[in-house]
Short mmCIF file of C-alpha atoms in Angstrom, two decimals:
data_model
loop_
_atom_site.label_atom_id
_atom_site.label_comp_id
_atom_site.label_asym_id
_atom_site.label_seq_id
_atom_site.Cartn_x
_atom_site.Cartn_y
_atom_site.Cartn_z
CA MET A 121 0.00 0.00 0.00
CA ALA A 122 1.21 3.46 -0.79
CA ARG A 123 1.47 5.68 2.26
CA SER A 124 1.79 9.42 2.61
CA SER A 125 2.51 11.34 5.76
CA SER A 126 2.41 14.92 6.97
CA PRO A 127 4.44 15.15 10.19
CA GLU A 128 3.98 18.91 10.36
CA PHE A 129 0.35 18.38 11.41
CA ASP A 130 1.07 16.00 14.31
CA ASP A 131 0.51 18.53 17.11
CA GLU A 132 -2.64 20.12 15.76
CA ALA A 133 -5.53 20.78 18.06
CA ASP A 134 -9.06 19.84 17.10
CA HIS A 135 -11.13 22.83 16.06
CA SER A 136 -14.84 23.26 15.61
CA ASP A 137 -16.26 23.15 12.10
CA ASP A 138 -18.73 25.90 12.94
CA GLU A 139 -17.91 29.12 11.18
CA GLU A 140 -19.35 32.54 11.73
CA ILE A 141 -20.09 34.21 8.43
CA ASN A 142 -22.02 37.28 7.54
CA ILE A 143 -25.37 35.93 6.33
CA ASP A 144 -27.38 37.91 3.84
CA ARG A 145 -30.20 35.32 3.60
CA LEU A 146 -31.06 31.66 3.96
CA ILE A 147 -32.19 29.40 1.11
CA LYS A 148 -34.30 26.35 1.95
CA ASP A 149 -32.98 23.40 -0.02
CA PRO A 150 -34.50 19.87 -0.17
CA ILE A 151 -31.04 18.29 0.09
CA HIS A 152 -29.02 20.52 2.43
CA ASP A 153 -31.88 22.13 4.37
CA HIS A 154 -31.09 25.81 5.09
CA ILE A 155 -28.14 27.15 3.09
CA PRO A 156 -26.60 30.39 4.39
CA ILE A 157 -25.84 32.93 1.67
CA SER A 158 -23.24 35.61 2.30
CA PRO A 159 -23.46 39.12 0.83
CA THR A 160 -20.52 38.26 -1.45
CA LEU A 161 -22.27 35.18 -2.80
CA SER A 162 -25.49 37.14 -3.19
CA ARG A 163 -23.80 39.53 -5.59
CA PHE A 164 -23.10 36.61 -7.92
CA ILE A 165 -26.48 34.92 -7.47
CA ASP A 166 -28.38 38.14 -8.18
CA THR A 167 -27.06 38.54 -11.70
CA ARG A 168 -28.79 37.75 -14.97
CA GLN A 169 -26.03 35.30 -15.84
CA PHE A 170 -26.65 33.17 -12.77
CA GLN A 171 -30.44 33.59 -12.76
CA ARG A 172 -30.36 32.20 -16.31
CA LEU A 173 -29.65 28.77 -14.77
CA ARG A 174 -33.23 28.66 -13.46
CA SER A 175 -34.30 27.97 -17.05
CA ILE A 176 -31.85 25.14 -17.70
CA LYS A 177 -32.86 21.72 -16.43
CA GLN A 178 -30.20 19.84 -14.52
CA LEU A 179 -31.02 16.55 -16.27
CA GLY A 180 -31.94 17.80 -19.71
CA THR A 181 -34.62 15.55 -21.20
CA THR A 182 -34.86 13.18 -18.22
CA SER A 183 -37.98 14.93 -16.94
CA TYR A 184 -39.88 13.50 -19.92
CA VAL A 185 -39.40 10.09 -18.27
CA TRP A 186 -39.20 11.11 -14.59
CA PRO A 187 -41.48 14.16 -14.29
CA GLY A 188 -40.15 14.93 -10.81
CA ALA A 189 -36.65 15.47 -12.19
CA SER A 190 -37.42 19.03 -13.27
CA HIS A 191 -34.83 20.68 -11.03
CA SER A 192 -32.49 23.19 -12.59
CA ARG A 193 -28.82 24.07 -12.65
CA PHE A 194 -29.69 26.99 -10.36
CA GLU A 195 -30.31 24.96 -7.20
CA HIS A 196 -27.55 22.48 -8.03
CA CYS A 197 -24.95 25.25 -8.22
CA ILE A 198 -26.10 26.72 -4.91
CA GLY A 199 -25.79 23.25 -3.37
CA VAL A 200 -22.26 22.82 -4.74
CA ALA A 201 -21.29 26.26 -3.40
CA TYR A 202 -22.59 25.26 0.03
CA LEU A 203 -20.60 21.99 0.12
CA ALA A 204 -17.51 23.73 -1.25
CA ARG A 205 -17.53 26.31 1.56
CA LEU A 206 -18.34 23.60 4.11
CA MET A 207 -15.30 21.55 3.13
CA ALA A 208 -12.90 24.49 2.76
CA SER A 209 -14.01 25.90 6.13
CA HIS A 210 -13.68 22.51 7.79
CA LEU A 211 -10.08 22.14 6.56
CA LYS A 212 -9.29 25.73 7.57
CA ASN A 213 -10.65 25.28 11.10
CA ASN A 214 -9.31 21.79 11.79
CA GLN A 215 -5.89 22.07 10.16
CA PRO A 216 -4.67 25.61 10.80
CA LYS A 217 -1.16 24.74 9.66
CA LEU A 218 -2.52 24.50 6.14
CA LYS A 219 -2.79 28.31 6.31
CA ILE A 220 -6.07 28.40 4.44
CA THR A 221 -7.25 32.01 4.28
CA ASP A 222 -10.72 33.52 4.16
CA ARG A 223 -9.90 34.50 0.60
CA ASP A 224 -9.22 30.83 -0.25
CA VAL A 225 -12.58 29.79 1.21
CA ASP A 226 -14.43 32.52 -0.69
CA CYS A 227 -12.79 31.59 -4.00
CA VAL A 228 -13.60 27.91 -3.53
CA GLU A 229 -17.23 28.78 -2.75
CA ILE A 230 -17.54 31.07 -5.77
CA ALA A 231 -16.02 28.36 -7.98
CA GLY A 232 -18.67 25.92 -6.76
CA LEU A 233 -21.40 28.46 -7.45
CA CYS A 234 -20.23 29.37 -10.95
CA HIS A 235 -18.98 26.02 -12.23
CA ASP A 236 -22.05 25.46 -14.49
CA LEU A 237 -22.55 28.98 -15.84
CA GLY A 238 -21.48 27.94 -19.33
CA HIS A 239 -24.12 25.24 -19.84
CA GLY A 240 -26.39 25.67 -22.84
CA PRO A 241 -30.04 24.61 -23.25
CA TRP A 242 -30.84 21.18 -21.80
CA SER A 243 -27.35 21.12 -20.28
CA HIS A 244 -25.27 18.38 -21.91
CA VAL A 245 -27.62 18.10 -24.89
CA TRP A 246 -26.38 21.47 -26.13
CA ASP A 247 -22.82 21.18 -24.82
CA GLY A 248 -21.98 17.69 -25.98
CA MET A 249 -24.24 17.12 -28.99
CA PHE A 250 -25.33 20.39 -30.60
CA TYR A 251 -22.40 22.68 -29.94
CA THR A 252 -18.98 21.29 -29.05
CA GLY A 253 -16.91 24.46 -29.30
CA ARG A 254 -15.13 25.87 -26.27
CA LEU A 255 -15.78 29.54 -25.70
CA GLU A 256 -15.13 32.09 -23.02
CA ARG A 257 -17.96 34.55 -22.65
CA LYS A 258 -17.35 37.75 -20.75
CA GLY A 259 -20.10 39.68 -19.03
CA LYS A 260 -19.87 42.78 -16.86
CA ASN A 261 -21.58 42.91 -13.48
CA GLU A 262 -19.25 45.28 -11.65
CA ILE A 263 -18.51 42.73 -8.91
CA PRO A 264 -15.22 43.77 -7.29
CA MET A 265 -12.75 40.91 -7.55
CA PRO A 266 -8.95 41.00 -8.03
CA VAL A 267 -7.64 39.61 -11.31
CA GLU A 268 -5.61 36.94 -9.50
CA ASP A 269 -8.75 35.76 -7.70
CA GLN A 270 -10.60 35.54 -11.00
CA ALA A 271 -7.82 33.37 -12.41
CA PHE A 272 -7.89 31.24 -9.26
CA VAL A 273 -11.66 30.66 -9.50
CA LYS A 274 -11.41 29.66 -13.16
CA ALA A 275 -8.59 27.24 -12.37
CA LEU A 276 -10.63 25.70 -9.52
CA ILE A 277 -13.59 25.18 -11.87
CA ALA A 278 -11.30 23.49 -14.39
CA GLY A 279 -9.55 21.47 -11.66
CA ASP A 280 -6.22 22.55 -13.15
CA HIS A 281 -3.59 23.53 -10.59
CA SER A 282 -1.06 24.28 -13.33
CA ARG A 283 -3.00 27.42 -14.25
CA THR A 284 -2.28 28.95 -10.84
CA PRO A 285 0.69 26.97 -9.47
CA SER A 286 1.18 29.32 -6.53
CA GLU A 287 -2.15 28.29 -5.00
CA LYS A 288 -2.57 25.42 -2.53
CA PRO A 289 -2.87 22.21 -4.58
CA PHE A 290 -5.32 20.38 -2.31
CA LEU A 291 -7.94 23.08 -2.85
CA PHE A 292 -8.30 21.81 -6.43
CA ASP A 293 -9.69 18.53 -5.06
CA ILE A 294 -12.84 20.25 -3.79
CA VAL A 295 -14.89 21.44 -6.80
CA ALA A 296 -13.44 19.52 -9.78
CA ASN A 297 -11.27 16.66 -8.55
CA LYS A 298 -9.14 15.31 -11.41
CA ARG A 299 -7.21 13.06 -9.03
CA ASN A 300 -10.00 10.59 -8.22
CA GLY A 301 -13.29 12.16 -9.31
CA LEU A 302 -14.67 12.59 -5.78
CA ASP A 303 -15.68 16.24 -5.40
CA VAL A 304 -18.55 18.33 -4.07
CA ASP A 305 -20.06 18.69 -7.55
CA LYS A 306 -20.66 14.93 -7.71
CA LEU A 307 -21.72 14.75 -4.05
CA ASP A 308 -24.49 17.24 -4.77
CA TYR A 309 -25.76 16.01 -8.13
CA ILE A 310 -25.71 12.31 -7.21
CA THR A 311 -27.68 13.01 -4.04
CA ARG A 312 -29.97 15.63 -5.62
CA ASP A 313 -30.75 13.70 -8.81
CA SER A 314 -31.50 10.50 -6.87
CA HIS A 315 -33.85 12.42 -4.62
CA MET A 316 -35.67 14.14 -7.48
CA ILE A 317 -36.33 10.93 -9.42
CA GLY A 318 -37.89 9.44 -6.28
CA ASP A 319 -35.05 7.05 -5.44
CA PRO A 320 -33.13 8.84 -2.66
CA ILE A 321 -29.87 7.47 -1.31
CA SER A 322 -29.18 7.68 2.39
CA PHE A 323 -25.82 8.83 3.64
CA SER A 324 -24.70 11.98 5.39
CA LEU A 325 -22.80 14.39 3.17
CA VAL A 326 -21.95 16.54 6.19
CA ARG A 327 -20.36 13.57 7.95
CA LEU A 328 -18.29 12.77 4.86
CA VAL A 329 -17.16 16.39 4.45
CA HIS A 330 -16.27 16.63 8.12
CA SER A 331 -14.07 13.54 7.80
CA ALA A 332 -11.96 15.19 5.09
CA ARG A 333 -8.32 15.77 5.99
CA VAL A 334 -5.34 17.00 3.98
CA ILE A 335 -2.37 14.62 3.99
CA GLY A 336 0.46 14.98 1.52
CA ASP A 337 -1.23 17.83 -0.39
CA GLU A 338 -4.37 15.83 -1.16
CA ILE A 339 -7.74 15.46 0.52
CA THR A 340 -8.21 12.12 2.26
CA TYR A 341 -11.07 10.64 4.28
CA GLU A 342 -11.48 8.58 7.43
CA ILE A 343 -11.44 4.87 6.69
CA LYS A 344 -14.87 4.27 8.26
CA ASN A 345 -16.38 6.23 5.35
CA ALA A 346 -14.90 3.92 2.68
CA ASN A 347 -18.23 2.10 2.25
CA HIS A 348 -20.10 5.36 1.81
CA ILE A 349 -17.65 6.59 -0.79
CA TYR A 350 -17.84 3.34 -2.74
CA GLU A 351 -21.65 3.64 -2.61
CA ILE A 352 -21.37 7.15 -4.07
CA CYS A 353 -19.24 5.83 -6.93
CA TYR A 354 -21.68 3.00 -7.58
CA ASN A 355 -24.66 5.36 -7.53
CA ARG A 356 -22.94 7.53 -10.12
CA PHE A 357 -22.78 4.50 -12.41
CA LYS A 358 -26.36 3.54 -11.58
CA LEU A 359 -27.69 7.01 -12.46
CA HIS A 360 -25.87 7.01 -15.79
CA LYS A 361 -27.14 3.54 -16.63
CA THR A 362 -30.77 3.83 -15.60
CA VAL A 363 -31.55 7.57 -15.69
CA TYR A 364 -29.19 9.80 -17.67
CA ASN A 365 -29.01 7.37 -20.60
CA HIS A 366 -32.59 6.10 -20.56
CA LYS A 367 -33.64 5.03 -24.05
CA SER A 368 -36.57 7.47 -24.28
CA ALA A 369 -34.62 10.40 -22.85
CA LYS A 370 -31.88 9.69 -25.40
CA ALA A 371 -34.41 9.56 -28.23
CA ILE A 372 -35.77 12.95 -27.20
CA GLU A 373 -32.22 14.34 -27.05
CA TYR A 374 -31.66 13.40 -30.68
CA MET A 375 -35.04 14.84 -31.66
CA ILE A 376 -34.22 18.13 -29.95
CA ILE A 377 -30.85 18.27 -31.72
CA ASP A 378 -32.49 17.67 -35.10
CA ALA A 379 -35.06 20.38 -34.41
CA LEU A 380 -32.40 22.84 -33.25
CA LEU A 381 -30.29 22.22 -36.34
CA LEU A 382 -33.27 22.96 -38.57
CA ALA A 383 -34.34 26.02 -36.59
CA ASN A 384 -30.82 27.42 -36.40
CA GLU A 385 -30.80 27.80 -40.19
CA VAL A 386 -33.54 30.40 -39.70
CA LEU A 387 -32.91 31.92 -36.26
CA HIS A 388 -29.10 31.60 -36.10
CA PHE A 389 -29.17 31.30 -32.31
CA ALA A 390 -25.94 29.28 -32.27
CA GLU A 391 -24.15 32.57 -32.89
CA ASP A 392 -25.43 33.81 -29.52
CA VAL A 393 -22.65 31.87 -27.80
CA PHE A 394 -20.28 34.59 -29.00
CA ASN A 395 -22.42 37.33 -27.48
CA ALA A 396 -22.58 37.43 -23.68
CA GLU A 397 -25.68 39.60 -23.73
CA ARG A 398 -27.58 37.31 -26.11
CA TYR A 399 -26.36 34.14 -24.41
CA ILE A 400 -28.40 35.04 -21.32
CA TYR A 401 -31.56 34.18 -23.26
CA LEU A 402 -30.24 30.90 -24.66
CA THR A 403 -32.05 28.44 -22.38
CA ASP A 404 -34.49 25.52 -22.54
CA GLU A 405 -37.17 28.09 -23.37
CA ILE A 406 -35.88 28.17 -26.95
CA MET A 407 -38.19 25.22 -27.63
CA SER A 408 -41.28 27.30 -26.84
CA ARG A 409 -39.82 30.17 -28.82
CA ILE A 410 -39.58 27.97 -31.91
CA GLU A 411 -43.00 26.40 -31.38
CA ALA A 412 -44.70 29.80 -31.02
CA SER A 413 -43.20 31.21 -34.21
CA THR A 414 -45.39 31.82 -37.26
CA ASP A 415 -42.41 31.64 -39.61
CA GLU A 416 -43.17 28.97 -42.22
CA ARG A 417 -39.48 28.16 -42.45
CA LEU A 418 -39.65 26.63 -38.95
CA LYS A 419 -42.41 24.14 -39.72
CA ASP A 420 -40.05 21.16 -39.94
CA ALA A 421 -38.49 21.96 -36.56
CA GLN A 422 -41.96 22.51 -35.11
CA ALA A 423 -43.07 19.14 -36.47
CA ILE A 424 -40.29 17.40 -34.52
CA PHE A 425 -41.20 19.22 -31.33
CA LEU A 426 -44.83 18.24 -31.89
CA ARG A 427 -43.76 14.60 -32.12
CA ILE A 428 -42.11 14.98 -28.71
CA ARG A 429 -45.29 16.46 -27.25
CA ARG A 430 -47.33 13.58 -28.68
CA ARG A 431 -44.76 10.97 -27.60
CA GLU A 432 -44.10 9.94 -31.18
CA LEU A 433 -40.42 9.40 -30.49
CA TYR A 434 -37.57 8.02 -32.51
CA ARG A 435 -37.80 4.28 -32.00
CA ASN A 436 -35.22 2.28 -30.13
CA VAL A 437 -34.60 -0.60 -32.54
CA ASP A 438 -32.08 -2.61 -30.55
CA PHE A 439 -29.42 -2.30 -27.88
CA LYS A 440 -26.37 -4.04 -26.52
CA VAL A 441 -24.11 -3.62 -23.50
CA ILE A 442 -20.54 -3.63 -24.78
CA GLU A 443 -17.47 -4.56 -22.81
CA TRP A 444 -15.19 -1.60 -22.31
CA HIS A 445 -12.27 -3.05 -24.27
CA MET A 446 -14.55 -3.69 -27.27
CA ARG A 447 -15.94 -0.17 -27.56
CA ASP A 448 -13.61 1.01 -30.34
CA VAL A 449 -14.27 -2.12 -32.38
CA PHE A 450 -18.02 -1.55 -32.29
CA LYS A 451 -17.69 2.16 -33.01
CA LYS A 452 -15.69 1.31 -36.10
CA HIS A 453 -17.97 -1.39 -37.49
CA VAL A 454 -21.47 -0.44 -36.30
CA THR A 455 -22.41 2.78 -38.07
CA ALA A 456 -25.58 4.16 -39.63
CA GLU A 457 -24.07 3.80 -43.10
CA ARG A 458 -23.16 0.15 -42.57
CA ILE A 459 -26.60 -0.65 -41.14
CA VAL A 460 -28.30 0.79 -44.22
CA GLU A 461 -25.90 -1.06 -46.50
CA ALA A 462 -26.51 -4.36 -44.68
CA ALA A 463 -30.29 -3.90 -44.75
CA ARG A 464 -30.29 -3.24 -48.50
CA LYS A 465 -28.14 -6.29 -49.10
CA LEU A 466 -30.53 -8.49 -47.12
CA VAL A 467 -33.50 -7.27 -49.13
CA LEU A 468 -31.61 -7.68 -52.41
CA ASP A 469 -30.63 -11.24 -51.51
CA GLN A 470 -34.23 -12.09 -50.62
CA SER A 471 -35.45 -10.51 -53.85
CA ILE A 472 -33.04 -12.63 -55.91
CA SER A 473 -33.96 -15.81 -54.04
CA GLY A 474 -37.68 -15.17 -54.57
CA ALA A 475 -38.51 -14.63 -50.90
CA PRO A 476 -41.75 -12.75 -50.19
CA GLY A 477 -41.57 -8.96 -50.04
CA LEU A 478 -42.28 -6.72 -47.13
CA GLU A 479 -45.90 -6.32 -46.25
CA ARG A 480 -47.22 -2.85 -45.52
CA SER A 481 -48.86 -2.70 -42.12
CA ASP A 482 -51.23 0.09 -43.15
CA SER A 483 -52.79 -1.69 -46.14
CA SER A 484 -53.35 -5.10 -47.59
CA SER A 485 -51.13 -4.51 -50.59
CA THR A 486 -47.46 -5.39 -50.79
CA ILE A 487 -44.66 -3.28 -52.14
CA SER A 488 -41.28 -4.02 -53.54
CA SER A 489 -38.81 -4.76 -50.75
CA LEU A 490 -36.14 -3.21 -52.89
CA GLU A 491 -38.12 0.00 -53.17
CA GLU A 492 -38.55 0.16 -49.38
CA ALA A 493 -34.86 -0.49 -48.79
CA GLU A 494 -33.79 2.14 -51.30
CA ALA A 495 -35.85 4.72 -49.41
CA LEU A 496 -33.84 4.06 -46.22
CA ARG A 497 -31.06 6.61 -45.68
CA ALA A 498 -28.21 6.80 -43.21
CA GLU A 499 -29.73 9.97 -41.75
CA ASP A 500 -32.80 7.89 -40.78
CA VAL A 501 -30.62 5.80 -38.45
CA ILE A 502 -28.94 6.78 -35.18
CA VAL A 503 -26.18 4.74 -33.55
CA ASP A 504 -25.57 5.92 -30.00
CA PHE A 505 -22.70 4.88 -27.74
CA SER A 506 -23.08 5.86 -24.07
CA ALA A 507 -20.14 5.28 -21.74
CA MET A 508 -20.93 4.58 -18.09
CA HIS A 509 -18.43 4.19 -15.27
CA TYR A 510 -17.82 4.69 -11.56
CA GLY A 511 -15.94 7.95 -12.05
CA MET A 512 -12.51 6.92 -13.36
CA LYS A 513 -13.51 5.15 -16.57
CA GLU A 514 -12.51 1.48 -16.48
CA LYS A 515 -10.54 1.82 -13.24
CA ASN A 516 -11.73 1.48 -9.67
CA PRO A 517 -11.94 5.04 -8.25
CA MET A 518 -11.27 3.64 -4.78
CA ASP A 519 -7.72 2.92 -5.92
CA PHE A 520 -7.19 6.68 -6.25
CA ILE A 521 -8.76 7.77 -2.95
CA LYS A 522 -6.64 7.81 0.21
CA PHE A 523 -7.85 7.09 3.74
CA TYR A 524 -6.54 7.62 7.27
CA THR A 525 -7.39 6.23 10.71
CA LYS A 526 -7.94 8.07 13.99
CA ARG A 527 -4.80 6.49 15.40
CA LYS A 528 -2.67 7.72 12.51
CA LEU A 529 -4.07 11.08 11.51
CA ASN A 530 -1.07 12.01 9.39
CA GLU A 531 -0.66 8.82 7.37
CA CYS A 532 -2.89 7.77 4.51
CA MET A 533 -3.24 4.74 2.30
CA ASN A 534 -5.60 3.08 -0.16
CA ALA A 535 -8.38 0.88 1.19
CA ASP A 536 -8.12 -2.85 0.50
CA ASN A 537 -11.09 -4.56 -1.16
CA GLY A 538 -11.93 -6.34 2.08
CA VAL A 539 -12.28 -3.03 3.88
CA TYR A 540 -15.33 -1.92 1.91
CA SER A 541 -16.37 -4.82 -0.36
CA ASN A 542 -15.16 -8.02 -1.97
CA LEU A 543 -17.77 -7.83 -4.73
CA MET A 544 -15.72 -6.01 -7.34
CA PRO A 545 -16.50 -5.92 -11.08
CA PRO A 546 -13.48 -6.84 -13.21
CA VAL A 547 -13.89 -3.54 -15.10
CA PHE A 548 -15.59 -0.44 -13.72
CA ALA A 549 -16.96 0.81 -17.02
CA GLU A 550 -19.09 -0.32 -19.93
CA VAL A 551 -20.72 1.11 -23.02
CA VAL A 552 -24.35 0.81 -24.06
CA LEU A 553 -24.94 0.72 -27.81
CA ARG A 554 -28.41 1.75 -28.95
CA VAL A 555 -29.75 1.87 -32.49
CA TYR A 556 -32.67 4.16 -33.30
CA THR A 557 -34.78 4.77 -36.37
CA LYS A 558 -36.32 8.17 -36.95
CA LYS A 559 -39.13 6.69 -39.04
CA GLN A 560 -41.38 3.97 -37.71
CA LYS A 561 -41.74 2.24 -41.09
CA PHE A 562 -38.03 1.38 -41.16
CA TYR A 563 -38.04 -0.43 -37.81
CA GLY A 564 -37.72 -3.93 -39.25
CA LEU A 565 -35.18 -2.95 -41.90
CA VAL A 566 -32.91 -1.16 -39.43
CA GLN A 567 -33.08 -3.97 -36.90
CA ALA A 568 -32.30 -6.57 -39.56
CA GLY A 569 -29.39 -4.51 -40.89
CA TYR A 570 -27.93 -4.03 -37.42
CA ARG A 571 -28.19 -7.71 -36.57
CA ALA A 572 -26.72 -8.68 -39.91
CA ILE A 573 -23.64 -6.61 -39.00
CA LEU A 574 -23.36 -8.46 -35.68
CA ALA A 575 -23.62 -11.78 -37.51
CA GLU A 576 -20.95 -10.67 -39.96
CA LEU A 577 -18.66 -9.61 -37.13
CA GLN A 578 -19.27 -12.89 -35.36
CA ALA A 579 -18.33 -14.79 -38.50
CA THR A 580 -14.92 -13.14 -38.51
CA SER A 581 -14.06 -14.65 -35.11
CA SER A 582 -12.51 -18.10 -34.98
CA PRO A 583 -14.60 -21.01 -33.62
CA SER A 584 -12.30 -21.33 -30.61
CA GLY A 585 -12.67 -17.66 -29.73
CA THR A 586 -8.99 -16.89 -30.21
CA GLN A 587 -8.06 -13.45 -31.45
CA LEU A 588 -7.49 -12.97 -35.14
CA ASN A 589 -5.15 -10.60 -36.88
CA GLN A 590 -6.73 -7.18 -36.46
CA SER A 591 -3.98 -5.50 -38.49
CA ALA A 592 -5.17 -7.49 -41.50
CA GLY A 593 -8.59 -5.90 -41.17
CA ILE A 594 -10.19 -8.82 -39.33
CA LEU A 595 -12.08 -8.22 -36.10
CA ALA A 596 -10.37 -9.49 -32.96
CA VAL A 597 -12.84 -11.14 -30.60
CA ALA A 598 -11.77 -12.68 -27.32
CA ASP A 599 -15.17 -14.18 -26.55
CA PRO A 600 -17.71 -15.04 -29.28
CA ARG A 601 -20.54 -14.19 -26.89
CA ALA A 602 -19.27 -10.60 -26.79
CA LEU A 603 -21.00 -10.05 -30.12
CA THR A 604 -24.28 -11.66 -29.11
CA PRO A 605 -27.21 -9.23 -29.27
CA PRO A 606 -29.64 -9.20 -26.36
CA ILE A 607 -33.08 -10.70 -26.59
CA THR A 608 -35.06 -7.53 -27.02
CA GLU A 609 -38.77 -6.98 -27.08
CA ALA A 610 -40.35 -8.15 -30.28
CA PRO A 611 -42.15 -5.12 -31.71
CA LEU A 612 -45.31 -7.10 -32.34
CA HIS A 613 -47.50 -4.23 -31.22
CA THR A 614 -46.04 -1.83 -33.77
CA LYS A 615 -46.86 -1.28 -37.39
CA ASN A 616 -43.60 -2.41 -38.92
CA PRO A 617 -42.52 -4.26 -42.02
CA CYS A 618 -41.76 -7.94 -41.61
CA LEU A 619 -38.35 -9.24 -42.54
CA GLU A 620 -37.06 -12.74 -41.90
CA ILE A 621 -33.42 -13.76 -41.69
CA GLN A 622 -33.02 -17.43 -42.37
CA ALA A 623 -30.57 -19.18 -40.05
CA SER A 624 -30.15 -22.81 -39.17
CA PRO A 625 -30.05 -23.93 -35.53
CA SER A 626 -26.44 -24.98 -35.95
CA ASP A 627 -25.57 -21.46 -37.02
CA LEU A 628 -27.30 -19.90 -34.04
CA GLU A 629 -26.37 -22.28 -31.24
CA PRO A 630 -22.62 -21.64 -30.84
CA LEU A 631 -23.14 -17.90 -31.27
CA HIS A 632 -25.99 -17.62 -28.75
CA PHE A 633 -27.54 -15.45 -31.45
CA GLN A 634 -31.29 -15.12 -31.71
CA ILE A 635 -33.10 -13.45 -34.59
CA ILE A 636 -36.56 -12.16 -33.78
CA THR A 637 -38.95 -12.51 -36.70
CA LEU A 638 -41.17 -9.46 -36.78
CA ARG A 639 -44.78 -10.47 -37.25
CA ARG A 640 -47.97 -8.73 -36.33
CA PRO A 641 -50.17 -10.72 -33.91
CA THR A 642 -53.45 -12.02 -35.18
CA GLN A 643 -56.69 -10.89 -33.69
CA ASN A 644 -57.21 -14.31 -32.14
CA SER A 645 -53.78 -14.34 -30.52
CA LYS A 646 -54.48 -11.04 -28.81
CA LYS A 647 -57.74 -12.39 -27.40
CA ILE A 648 -56.08 -15.53 -26.09
CA LYS A 649 -53.23 -13.59 -24.52
CA GLY A 650 -55.45 -11.01 -22.92
CA ARG A 651 -58.46 -13.16 -21.90
CA LYS A 652 -59.56 -13.13 -18.29
CA ARG A 653 -59.16 -16.24 -16.19
CA SER A 654 -62.40 -18.12 -15.76
CA ARG A 655 -63.83 -19.15 -12.40
CA GLU A 656 -62.86 -22.77 -13.15
CA ASP A 657 -59.23 -21.66 -13.85
CA MET A 658 -59.04 -19.94 -10.48
CA ILE A 659 -60.56 -22.90 -8.64
CA LEU A 660 -58.03 -25.28 -10.21
CA THR A 661 -55.16 -22.91 -9.43
CA ASN A 662 -56.23 -22.49 -5.81
CA SER A 663 -56.67 -26.23 -5.43
CA SER A 664 -53.19 -26.90 -6.83
CA THR A 665 -51.66 -24.32 -4.49
CA ALA A 666 -53.41 -25.85 -1.49
CA ASN A 667 -52.15 -29.34 -2.38
CA LYS A 668 -48.59 -28.04 -2.60
CA LYS A 669 -48.88 -26.41 0.84
CA ARG A 670 -50.21 -29.67 2.39
CA LYS A 671 -47.34 -31.66 0.91
CA ALA A 672 -44.81 -29.11 2.17
CA SER A 673 -46.23 -29.32 5.71
#
């Protein structure tokens, strides 16, 4: 185990964490209860730039799935500022030899408050999908602040000590921790988001913050909190897997992006990122602005937004959880262009072999399968890769967090697995691949094309599962089951074309590969499936249950 020590802190006295600050007001928060706001912090909160965050949802499109998750960046940033001051003040009061100043505490708090000011509409939808440029917008609010403090705050937000090397390095672990990912930003949003979706997690953030201690120029924690910290890391992964990357929320994200791209050709709002004054009005409310317009040129964008309102979303055709080490292979081979190409080839092969065409679900007539396939375009298909991890990509974040004990306050080390858990995943990250179609009628074609690609990739692996020569352009697969698609819901309730892929049992068995034939249910099958149990059925069931209980006794 790697140990660090700080002998200069051996003779420190214990100090109270309570701090007297000049309070301008109190804000009632569902997570942190009453948050004290100083006059200095009020000057930042009461600006148009910060008030803009009220109109930007913290979780983007997630509220379309979890209606309670309608909280904004505004309250999140206030929560982060509160935890940032709490931790900086705790370190200042309990380790005076660190020589943390009131100015340091103020800058850390302001960094926590302002860390999300640059977010665009729907948060990461705009930042990561619509607009990926990095800009620095400058606004004037006449808040007195020395230039060196401004540079310090910006460096704290970026978590980059090299920008201001003269500042205390451990302070950069508080707001944006690049060392191990555990910072007050994550402590707030993991707790807040879980609470707002109706699945709160129970651990004391104050207790965790009060256990923080600087050893060897980094923030460490008391070993008894190792379980809580591991739970935080796990809950981060859980939120990304079940909430942030929910299939419907993702579909709506792509619909919003498509609508914004169309509307931007008319309104040119993307240029507002260069104008600090105009950027204030660039919020989630842009959707209503587009919908309310009478400009005929916006009708296509309005049509997409109307689909969202009516829940006519882009359809999730298929999905697969990909092992972390295979992510680049899938990104290379599974693309919208290749899916379209594979779907057309399947239809062409069936046409040549004389297989029946695709039946329209909205009429009794049939059309040429080739005609349907030719209408499919790459822009009708979305291939989404969502990475999910515990905070340090494929690595265990606990390996980067140091702990101390009460008996050795100035020595720190990593926690062994047995200290907090022996149930460790081999890799702490994975990728979820999802394929969407923008048009309902192409559901069967897109699914068949995607699965044909998986079958083709599987065919390139050797029967024994040994890796092949990737440099020769052949896919390297360590485990044939890594390419097996999941058994997804058969879209029998949808109006989709029907497309069969012929495969013998011997072909499917070693690959664990199942092709779902898309067929509409008959009227009779629906009645049988949905019929109510008769009185005789219930009597027989109850009698059978009673017999089982008598035998058991």
